[in-house]
Structures are given as structure tokens and as C-alpha cells.
Amino acid sequence: MKRNDKKSLIVLREKHQVDRYIREITQEDMPVRVVIDETIVLDDCRFVCRDGKNKDLLIEAPLAPGEYPETGHAVVTCAGASSLYTFESRVLSIELAEHRRMHVTVRFPDRITKRERRRHVRVQPLAAHPVGVRMVVAGGEVVDVEPVDISSGGISFMMTEEVSRFKPGDAIELTIRVPMFGDVSARAIVRNVIHLMDLTRIGVEFSSLPGDALKTITQYVAGREEQMRQEAFEDD
């Protein structure tokens, strides 16, 4: 097969996959999040089905106060029951709609990434014995945080300060102090940055976790899970 023929075949496969993913998203009526130019976050959005040959995607979003660009760059995330779908696209227009809604039109994507939702058990560290994490981010900056939850797959934490330093896809290095076990090291990727009023929640997924570190975190999570189960039993 000639090189140009192979490229054409790859393009056709990707186009077919994108069409299939769009059908999955619309059939399940998945909630959609749109982040425009890395600053404007629109939650509780939905795809609006269109008839005809127009392939651009129409997304309905709640009307929120603020200034919106006529065009821009969008990162779109669709949350299914067992999978997350993510793609980047160009914002073509933003228009007001009825019932305090607005319509965001984005260009039909060339590629959509689908990945399974995290299935690791997450636990909240004990307030009296918190997990401590020291992160080294881009440029060698050191940030200390206490995770709100931890699993063998990653951590998440909250910050009240400006968090423009964290963006999905950023690689970071971690030193994790696990109560009763000691310190372990890991590498991770920032997966999501969610703005919640005055707080921001950052989700981090381990990309490289040595065997001893995995064993330590797994043992801690299992022990904490048993504690939480016992506490719930005693409350009943």
C-alpha cells in the first residue's frame, strides 16, 4: 500500500471513530463541560442534535454573566457513565438562546480521545493525620498541599489561590508523605482543573508509580477504607 493510501485510510478511520463517539455522547445525553481560552468554564452543557448537512456542533450552555469572545479555542469534555470523551476545537460563535441559555457553536473535531473513568477506590485522609504532598511543577516551583482524597491511581486537592500554574496535561513530580508508612515518590499528570466558586479542585493521575510506592499507597487506602467502614457502622 502506498504512503498516501495509508494516510487516507488513517484519516477515514479517525473520522469514523469521531462520528461514533459523537453518537455515543448524544445518545447518552452526557453532561458537557466547555473551557474557552483556558479561562471561561461552562458546566452543565448539552449537545443539541441538528438535522441536515451542517457538521458543526451546537452546544447548549447555561447563561452566565461575563464577557465572551466571538471566537476562541475550546476544550470540550463529555462525562459518560463509564468513559470520558475529550476534544479540542474552534469556537465559531456564541449566541443567546431562550430560558437563560446560550448556544456555543464549535467546529466538528478531527479527533476525540476516549478513556475509561477512574475505577480506583478513593479515600479521604484522616484530618488528624493528613497525607502531605510536595509537588515540583514547571520551572522547579515547589508547592505543598494536603489531598482531599487519594487512591492508587492519583490524588486531588483544593487550592484557594491563583492556580494558573496548573493546566491539564502538565507533568509534575510528587513526594507523598503517607501516615504510618513514610515518604514515597511518583510522577503524575494533571488531568482536570475544576473551578468551584472561590476554590479550585485539581485532579492528578499517577503516570509513574514504583512498586514500593504502589504497595504503600494501596495498603494505606485499604486501611483507611476499613476505618471509614467501621466509623459508618458505629454511627448506625
PDB file of C-alpha atoms in Angstrom:
ATOM      1  CA  MET A   1       0.000   0.000   0.000  1.00  0.00           C
ATOM      2  CA  LYS A   2       1.346   3.446  -0.956  1.00  0.00           C
ATOM      3  CA  ARG A   3       2.108   6.008   1.764  1.00  0.00           C
ATOM      4  CA  ASN A   4      -0.662   8.373   0.603  1.00  0.00           C
ATOM      5  CA  ASP A   5      -3.131   5.483   0.613  1.00  0.00           C
ATOM      6  CA  LYS A   6      -2.146   4.653   4.211  1.00  0.00           C
ATOM      7  CA  LYS A   7      -2.651   8.274   5.274  1.00  0.00           C
ATOM      8  CA  SER A   8      -6.076   8.330   3.640  1.00  0.00           C
ATOM      9  CA  LEU A   9      -7.033   5.113   5.430  1.00  0.00           C
ATOM     10  CA  ILE A  10      -5.936   6.550   8.797  1.00  0.00           C
ATOM     11  CA  VAL A  11      -7.980   9.714   8.201  1.00  0.00           C
ATOM     12  CA  LEU A  12     -11.048   7.642   7.308  1.00  0.00           C
ATOM     13  CA  ARG A  13     -10.661   5.524  10.443  1.00  0.00           C
ATOM     14  CA  GLU A  14     -10.344   8.608  12.670  1.00  0.00           C
ATOM     15  CA  LYS A  15     -13.357  10.257  11.027  1.00  0.00           C
ATOM     16  CA  HIS A  16     -15.423   7.101  11.533  1.00  0.00           C
ATOM     17  CA  GLN A  17     -14.315   6.968  15.187  1.00  0.00           C
ATOM     18  CA  VAL A  18     -15.231  10.623  15.782  1.00  0.00           C
ATOM     19  CA  ASP A  19     -18.683  10.070  14.259  1.00  0.00           C
ATOM     20  CA  ARG A  20     -19.193   7.036  16.513  1.00  0.00           C
ATOM     21  CA  TYR A  21     -18.109   8.915  19.645  1.00  0.00           C
ATOM     22  CA  ILE A  22     -20.425  11.836  18.843  1.00  0.00           C
ATOM     23  CA  ARG A  23     -23.321   9.371  18.523  1.00  0.00           C
ATOM     24  CA  GLU A  24     -22.419   7.814  21.890  1.00  0.00           C
ATOM     25  CA  ILE A  25     -22.316  11.258  23.528  1.00  0.00           C
ATOM     26  CA  THR A  26     -25.661  12.402  22.132  1.00  0.00           C
ATOM     27  CA  GLN A  27     -27.470   9.092  22.661  1.00  0.00           C
ATOM     28  CA  GLU A  28     -26.481   9.030  26.331  1.00  0.00           C
ATOM     29  CA  ASP A  29     -27.229  12.772  26.675  1.00  0.00           C
ATOM     30  CA  MET A  30     -23.957  13.250  28.542  1.00  0.00           C
ATOM     31  CA  PRO A  31     -23.230  16.364  30.591  1.00  0.00           C
ATOM     32  CA  VAL A  32     -20.676  18.506  28.804  1.00  0.00           C
ATOM     33  CA  ARG A  33     -18.049  20.936  30.110  1.00  0.00           C
ATOM     34  CA  VAL A  34     -16.625  23.610  27.821  1.00  0.00           C
ATOM     35  CA  VAL A  35     -13.485  25.594  28.667  1.00  0.00           C
ATOM     36  CA  ILE A  36     -12.915  28.553  26.338  1.00  0.00           C
ATOM     37  CA  ASP A  37      -9.432  30.057  26.028  1.00  0.00           C
ATOM     38  CA  GLU A  38      -8.444  28.345  29.318  1.00  0.00           C
ATOM     39  CA  THR A  39     -10.371  30.980  31.329  1.00  0.00           C
ATOM     40  CA  ILE A  40     -14.122  30.639  30.722  1.00  0.00           C
ATOM     41  CA  VAL A  41     -15.642  27.478  32.211  1.00  0.00           C
ATOM     42  CA  LEU A  42     -19.162  26.405  31.208  1.00  0.00           C
ATOM     43  CA  ASP A  43     -20.652  23.453  33.094  1.00  0.00           C
ATOM     44  CA  ASP A  44     -23.959  21.588  32.747  1.00  0.00           C
ATOM     45  CA  CYS A  45     -23.918  21.877  28.949  1.00  0.00           C
ATOM     46  CA  ARG A  46     -25.517  19.538  26.406  1.00  0.00           C
ATOM     47  CA  PHE A  47     -25.118  18.778  22.719  1.00  0.00           C
ATOM     48  CA  VAL A  48     -28.073  19.824  20.571  1.00  0.00           C
ATOM     49  CA  CYS A  49     -28.847  17.454  17.704  1.00  0.00           C
ATOM     50  CA  ARG A  50     -29.068  19.018  14.262  1.00  0.00           C
ATOM     51  CA  ASP A  51     -30.651  17.876  11.036  1.00  0.00           C
ATOM     52  CA  GLY A  52     -29.142  18.467   7.627  1.00  0.00           C
ATOM     53  CA  LYS A  53     -25.592  18.622   6.391  1.00  0.00           C
ATOM     54  CA  ASN A  54     -24.253  21.140   8.930  1.00  0.00           C
ATOM     55  CA  LYS A  55     -21.459  19.244  10.695  1.00  0.00           C
ATOM     56  CA  ASP A  56     -20.588  21.980  13.190  1.00  0.00           C
ATOM     57  CA  LEU A  57     -21.511  21.049  16.767  1.00  0.00           C
ATOM     58  CA  LEU A  58     -24.073  23.071  18.699  1.00  0.00           C
ATOM     59  CA  ILE A  59     -23.682  23.056  22.487  1.00  0.00           C
ATOM     60  CA  GLU A  60     -26.357  24.497  24.779  1.00  0.00           C
ATOM     61  CA  ALA A  61     -24.999  26.089  27.966  1.00  0.00           C
ATOM     62  CA  PRO A  62     -26.456  27.952  30.967  1.00  0.00           C
ATOM     63  CA  LEU A  63     -26.318  31.719  30.595  1.00  0.00           C
ATOM     64  CA  ALA A  64     -23.601  33.035  32.897  1.00  0.00           C
ATOM     65  CA  PRO A  65     -22.571  36.667  33.446  1.00  0.00           C
ATOM     66  CA  GLY A  66     -19.346  37.822  31.871  1.00  0.00           C
ATOM     67  CA  GLU A  67     -17.762  38.797  28.593  1.00  0.00           C
ATOM     68  CA  TYR A  68     -17.440  36.159  25.892  1.00  0.00           C
ATOM     69  CA  PRO A  69     -15.238  36.245  22.797  1.00  0.00           C
ATOM     70  CA  GLU A  70     -16.803  35.958  19.360  1.00  0.00           C
ATOM     71  CA  THR A  71     -14.418  33.099  18.616  1.00  0.00           C
ATOM     72  CA  GLY A  72     -11.784  31.188  20.548  1.00  0.00           C
ATOM     73  CA  HIS A  73     -10.255  27.842  21.431  1.00  0.00           C
ATOM     74  CA  ALA A  74     -12.411  25.301  23.278  1.00  0.00           C
ATOM     75  CA  VAL A  75     -11.597  22.172  25.250  1.00  0.00           C
ATOM     76  CA  VAL A  76     -14.736  20.031  25.487  1.00  0.00           C
ATOM     77  CA  THR A  77     -15.159  17.186  27.993  1.00  0.00           C
ATOM     78  CA  CYS A  78     -18.176  14.854  27.979  1.00  0.00           C
ATOM     79  CA  ALA A  79     -18.776  12.662  31.037  1.00  0.00           C
ATOM     80  CA  GLY A  80     -20.401   9.302  30.379  1.00  0.00           C
ATOM     81  CA  ALA A  81     -21.297   6.654  32.928  1.00  0.00           C
ATOM     82  CA  SER A  82     -18.048   4.780  32.367  1.00  0.00           C
ATOM     83  CA  SER A  83     -15.998   6.921  29.966  1.00  0.00           C
ATOM     84  CA  LEU A  84     -14.737  10.459  29.443  1.00  0.00           C
ATOM     85  CA  TYR A  85     -14.582  11.975  25.961  1.00  0.00           C
ATOM     86  CA  THR A  86     -12.323  14.972  25.318  1.00  0.00           C
ATOM     87  CA  PHE A  87     -11.589  17.030  22.243  1.00  0.00           C
ATOM     88  CA  GLU A  88     -10.291  20.453  21.259  1.00  0.00           C
ATOM     89  CA  SER A  89     -11.960  22.638  18.687  1.00  0.00           C
ATOM     90  CA  ARG A  90     -12.537  26.144  17.408  1.00  0.00           C
ATOM     91  CA  VAL A  91     -15.388  28.258  18.786  1.00  0.00           C
ATOM     92  CA  LEU A  92     -17.297  29.609  15.789  1.00  0.00           C
ATOM     93  CA  SER A  93     -19.993  31.619  17.573  1.00  0.00           C
ATOM     94  CA  ILE A  94     -21.706  32.252  20.915  1.00  0.00           C
ATOM     95  CA  GLU A  95     -25.356  33.347  20.817  1.00  0.00           C
ATOM     96  CA  LEU A  96     -28.124  33.962  23.351  1.00  0.00           C
ATOM     97  CA  ALA A  97     -30.986  31.446  23.474  1.00  0.00           C
ATOM     98  CA  GLU A  98     -34.300  31.133  25.316  1.00  0.00           C
ATOM     99  CA  HIS A  99     -34.767  30.315  29.000  1.00  0.00           C
ATOM    100  CA  ARG A 100     -31.488  31.899  30.122  1.00  0.00           C
ATOM    101  CA  ARG A 101     -29.411  29.621  27.924  1.00  0.00           C
ATOM    102  CA  MET A 102     -26.869  30.257  25.204  1.00  0.00           C
ATOM    103  CA  HIS A 103     -25.670  28.363  22.168  1.00  0.00           C
ATOM    104  CA  VAL A 104     -21.976  27.738  21.581  1.00  0.00           C
ATOM    105  CA  THR A 105     -21.121  26.507  18.094  1.00  0.00           C
ATOM    106  CA  VAL A 106     -17.795  24.696  17.692  1.00  0.00           C
ATOM    107  CA  ARG A 107     -16.151  23.190  14.653  1.00  0.00           C
ATOM    108  CA  PHE A 108     -16.592  19.438  14.220  1.00  0.00           C
ATOM    109  CA  PRO A 109     -13.445  17.875  15.735  1.00  0.00           C
ATOM    110  CA  ASP A 110     -10.865  15.897  13.811  1.00  0.00           C
ATOM    111  CA  ARG A 111     -10.151  13.668  16.805  1.00  0.00           C
ATOM    112  CA  ILE A 112     -11.806  12.708  20.095  1.00  0.00           C
ATOM    113  CA  THR A 113      -9.991  10.994  22.954  1.00  0.00           C
ATOM    114  CA  LYS A 114     -11.997   8.421  24.910  1.00  0.00           C
ATOM    115  CA  ARG A 115     -10.746   6.967  28.172  1.00  0.00           C
ATOM    116  CA  GLU A 116     -12.317   4.875  30.873  1.00  0.00           C
ATOM    117  CA  ARG A 117     -13.279   6.593  34.102  1.00  0.00           C
ATOM    118  CA  ARG A 118     -11.036   6.002  37.054  1.00  0.00           C
ATOM    119  CA  ARG A 119     -12.044   2.869  38.957  1.00  0.00           C
ATOM    120  CA  HIS A 120      -9.615   3.109  41.836  1.00  0.00           C
ATOM    121  CA  VAL A 121     -11.062   3.338  45.333  1.00  0.00           C
ATOM    122  CA  ARG A 122     -10.595   6.861  46.658  1.00  0.00           C
ATOM    123  CA  VAL A 123     -10.468   7.658  50.364  1.00  0.00           C
ATOM    124  CA  GLN A 124     -10.344  10.860  52.377  1.00  0.00           C
ATOM    125  CA  PRO A 125      -7.283  11.109  54.629  1.00  0.00           C
ATOM    126  CA  LEU A 126      -7.937  11.381  58.349  1.00  0.00           C
ATOM    127  CA  ALA A 127      -7.970  15.052  59.388  1.00  0.00           C
ATOM    128  CA  ALA A 128      -5.825  14.313  62.440  1.00  0.00           C
ATOM    129  CA  HIS A 129      -3.240  12.507  60.294  1.00  0.00           C
ATOM    130  CA  PRO A 130      -3.297  14.153  56.857  1.00  0.00           C
ATOM    131  CA  VAL A 131      -1.431  12.981  53.804  1.00  0.00           C
ATOM    132  CA  GLY A 132       1.178  15.534  52.768  1.00  0.00           C
ATOM    133  CA  VAL A 133       2.275  16.080  49.175  1.00  0.00           C
ATOM    134  CA  ARG A 134       5.169  18.152  47.886  1.00  0.00           C
ATOM    135  CA  MET A 135       4.947  18.850  44.168  1.00  0.00           C
ATOM    136  CA  VAL A 136       7.610  20.123  41.830  1.00  0.00           C
ATOM    137  CA  VAL A 137       5.914  21.831  38.900  1.00  0.00           C
ATOM    138  CA  ALA A 138       7.202  23.517  35.753  1.00  0.00           C
ATOM    139  CA  GLY A 139      10.187  25.756  36.347  1.00  0.00           C
ATOM    140  CA  GLY A 140      11.130  23.955  39.544  1.00  0.00           C
ATOM    141  CA  GLU A 141       8.466  25.667  41.667  1.00  0.00           C
ATOM    142  CA  VAL A 142       7.638  23.700  44.833  1.00  0.00           C
ATOM    143  CA  VAL A 143       4.021  23.525  46.044  1.00  0.00           C
ATOM    144  CA  ASP A 144       2.897  21.799  49.264  1.00  0.00           C
ATOM    145  CA  VAL A 145      -0.693  20.538  49.532  1.00  0.00           C
ATOM    146  CA  GLU A 146      -2.856  18.179  51.579  1.00  0.00           C
ATOM    147  CA  PRO A 147      -5.017  15.983  49.291  1.00  0.00           C
ATOM    148  CA  VAL A 148      -8.763  15.795  49.871  1.00  0.00           C
ATOM    149  CA  ASP A 149      -8.658  12.240  48.526  1.00  0.00           C
ATOM    150  CA  ILE A 150      -6.103   9.669  47.448  1.00  0.00           C
ATOM    151  CA  SER A 151      -6.136   6.363  45.582  1.00  0.00           C
ATOM    152  CA  SER A 152      -3.653   4.062  43.919  1.00  0.00           C
ATOM    153  CA  GLY A 153      -4.435   5.979  40.733  1.00  0.00           C
ATOM    154  CA  GLY A 154      -3.858   9.549  41.877  1.00  0.00           C
ATOM    155  CA  ILE A 155      -4.804  12.391  44.207  1.00  0.00           C
ATOM    156  CA  SER A 156      -6.944  15.511  44.177  1.00  0.00           C
ATOM    157  CA  PHE A 157      -6.559  18.664  46.200  1.00  0.00           C
ATOM    158  CA  MET A 158      -8.127  22.096  46.663  1.00  0.00           C
ATOM    159  CA  MET A 159      -6.487  25.493  46.381  1.00  0.00           C
ATOM    160  CA  THR A 160      -7.814  28.971  47.134  1.00  0.00           C
ATOM    161  CA  GLU A 161      -5.005  30.919  45.499  1.00  0.00           C
ATOM    162  CA  GLU A 162      -4.462  31.645  41.826  1.00  0.00           C
ATOM    163  CA  VAL A 163      -3.856  28.297  40.134  1.00  0.00           C
ATOM    164  CA  SER A 164      -2.968  29.297  36.589  1.00  0.00           C
ATOM    165  CA  ARG A 165       0.206  27.246  37.071  1.00  0.00           C
ATOM    166  CA  PHE A 166      -1.880  24.042  36.805  1.00  0.00           C
ATOM    167  CA  LYS A 167      -3.218  23.015  33.410  1.00  0.00           C
ATOM    168  CA  PRO A 168      -4.481  19.618  32.178  1.00  0.00           C
ATOM    169  CA  GLY A 169      -1.594  17.659  30.711  1.00  0.00           C
ATOM    170  CA  ASP A 170       1.094  19.236  32.906  1.00  0.00           C
ATOM    171  CA  ALA A 171       3.695  16.773  34.195  1.00  0.00           C
ATOM    172  CA  ILE A 172       4.682  17.046  37.869  1.00  0.00           C
ATOM    173  CA  GLU A 173       6.858  15.176  40.344  1.00  0.00           C
ATOM    174  CA  LEU A 174       5.471  14.228  43.760  1.00  0.00           C
ATOM    175  CA  THR A 175       6.803  13.316  47.159  1.00  0.00           C
ATOM    176  CA  ILE A 176       3.938  11.855  49.188  1.00  0.00           C
ATOM    177  CA  ARG A 177       4.097  11.545  52.959  1.00  0.00           C
ATOM    178  CA  VAL A 178       1.791   8.673  53.889  1.00  0.00           C
ATOM    179  CA  PRO A 179       0.836   8.498  57.603  1.00  0.00           C
ATOM    180  CA  MET A 180       2.318   5.454  59.383  1.00  0.00           C
ATOM    181  CA  PHE A 181       4.249   4.484  56.232  1.00  0.00           C
ATOM    182  CA  GLY A 182       6.617   7.303  55.310  1.00  0.00           C
ATOM    183  CA  ASP A 183       7.541   9.048  52.062  1.00  0.00           C
ATOM    184  CA  VAL A 184       7.124   7.709  48.529  1.00  0.00           C
ATOM    185  CA  SER A 185       7.871   9.322  45.172  1.00  0.00           C
ATOM    186  CA  ALA A 186       5.824   9.386  41.983  1.00  0.00           C
ATOM    187  CA  ARG A 187       5.376  11.160  38.703  1.00  0.00           C
ATOM    188  CA  ALA A 188       1.967  12.372  37.657  1.00  0.00           C
ATOM    189  CA  ILE A 189      -0.107  14.231  35.079  1.00  0.00           C
ATOM    190  CA  VAL A 190      -2.669  16.941  35.835  1.00  0.00           C
ATOM    191  CA  ARG A 191      -5.946  15.560  34.474  1.00  0.00           C
ATOM    192  CA  ASN A 192      -8.503  18.201  35.430  1.00  0.00           C
ATOM    193  CA  VAL A 193      -8.721  21.676  36.931  1.00  0.00           C
ATOM    194  CA  ILE A 194     -12.239  22.461  38.153  1.00  0.00           C
ATOM    195  CA  HIS A 195     -13.165  25.943  39.394  1.00  0.00           C
ATOM    196  CA  LEU A 196     -15.696  25.898  42.258  1.00  0.00           C
ATOM    197  CA  MET A 197     -16.560  29.460  43.311  1.00  0.00           C
ATOM    198  CA  ASP A 198     -13.594  30.596  45.456  1.00  0.00           C
ATOM    199  CA  LEU A 199     -11.892  27.197  45.348  1.00  0.00           C
ATOM    200  CA  THR A 200     -10.228  25.192  42.610  1.00  0.00           C
ATOM    201  CA  ARG A 201     -10.046  21.402  42.626  1.00  0.00           C
ATOM    202  CA  ILE A 202      -7.091  19.828  40.837  1.00  0.00           C
ATOM    203  CA  GLY A 203      -7.115  16.142  39.893  1.00  0.00           C
ATOM    204  CA  VAL A 204      -3.767  14.426  39.357  1.00  0.00           C
ATOM    205  CA  GLU A 205      -3.217  10.932  37.900  1.00  0.00           C
ATOM    206  CA  PHE A 206      -0.063   8.927  38.591  1.00  0.00           C
ATOM    207  CA  SER A 207       1.910   8.320  35.407  1.00  0.00           C
ATOM    208  CA  SER A 208       4.832   6.509  37.050  1.00  0.00           C
ATOM    209  CA  LEU A 209       4.495   4.799  40.421  1.00  0.00           C
ATOM    210  CA  PRO A 210       7.296   2.462  41.586  1.00  0.00           C
ATOM    211  CA  GLY A 211       6.270  -0.901  43.033  1.00  0.00           C
ATOM    212  CA  ASP A 212       7.078   0.030  46.631  1.00  0.00           C
ATOM    213  CA  ALA A 213       5.130   3.284  46.312  1.00  0.00           C
ATOM    214  CA  LEU A 214       2.119   1.476  44.826  1.00  0.00           C
ATOM    215  CA  LYS A 215       2.219  -1.070  47.655  1.00  0.00           C
ATOM    216  CA  THR A 216       2.423   1.669  50.301  1.00  0.00           C
ATOM    217  CA  ILE A 217      -0.474   3.690  48.891  1.00  0.00           C
ATOM    218  CA  THR A 218      -2.595   0.579  48.322  1.00  0.00           C
ATOM    219  CA  GLN A 219      -2.076  -0.524  51.930  1.00  0.00           C
ATOM    220  CA  TYR A 220      -2.895   2.962  53.216  1.00  0.00           C
ATOM    221  CA  VAL A 221      -6.064   3.186  51.104  1.00  0.00           C
ATOM    222  CA  ALA A 222      -7.218  -0.278  52.233  1.00  0.00           C
ATOM    223  CA  GLY A 223      -6.615   0.607  55.883  1.00  0.00           C
ATOM    224  CA  ARG A 224      -8.373   3.954  55.597  1.00  0.00           C
ATOM    225  CA  GLU A 225     -11.282   2.334  53.758  1.00  0.00           C
ATOM    226  CA  GLU A 226     -11.682  -0.133  56.625  1.00  0.00           C
ATOM    227  CA  GLN A 227     -11.584   2.735  59.136  1.00  0.00           C
ATOM    228  CA  MET A 228     -14.297   4.607  57.251  1.00  0.00           C
ATOM    229  CA  ARG A 229     -16.419   1.464  57.040  1.00  0.00           C
ATOM    230  CA  GLN A 230     -16.049   0.930  60.793  1.00  0.00           C
ATOM    231  CA  GLU A 231     -16.926   4.566  61.515  1.00  0.00           C
ATOM    232  CA  ALA A 232     -20.068   4.267  59.408  1.00  0.00           C
ATOM    233  CA  PHE A 233     -21.014   1.055  61.226  1.00  0.00           C
ATOM    234  CA  GLU A 234     -20.563   2.731  64.632  1.00  0.00           C
ATOM    235  CA  ASP A 235     -22.674   5.720  63.552  1.00  0.00           C
ATOM    236  CA  ASP A 236     -25.513   3.350  62.669  1.00  0.00           C
TER     237      ASP A 236
END
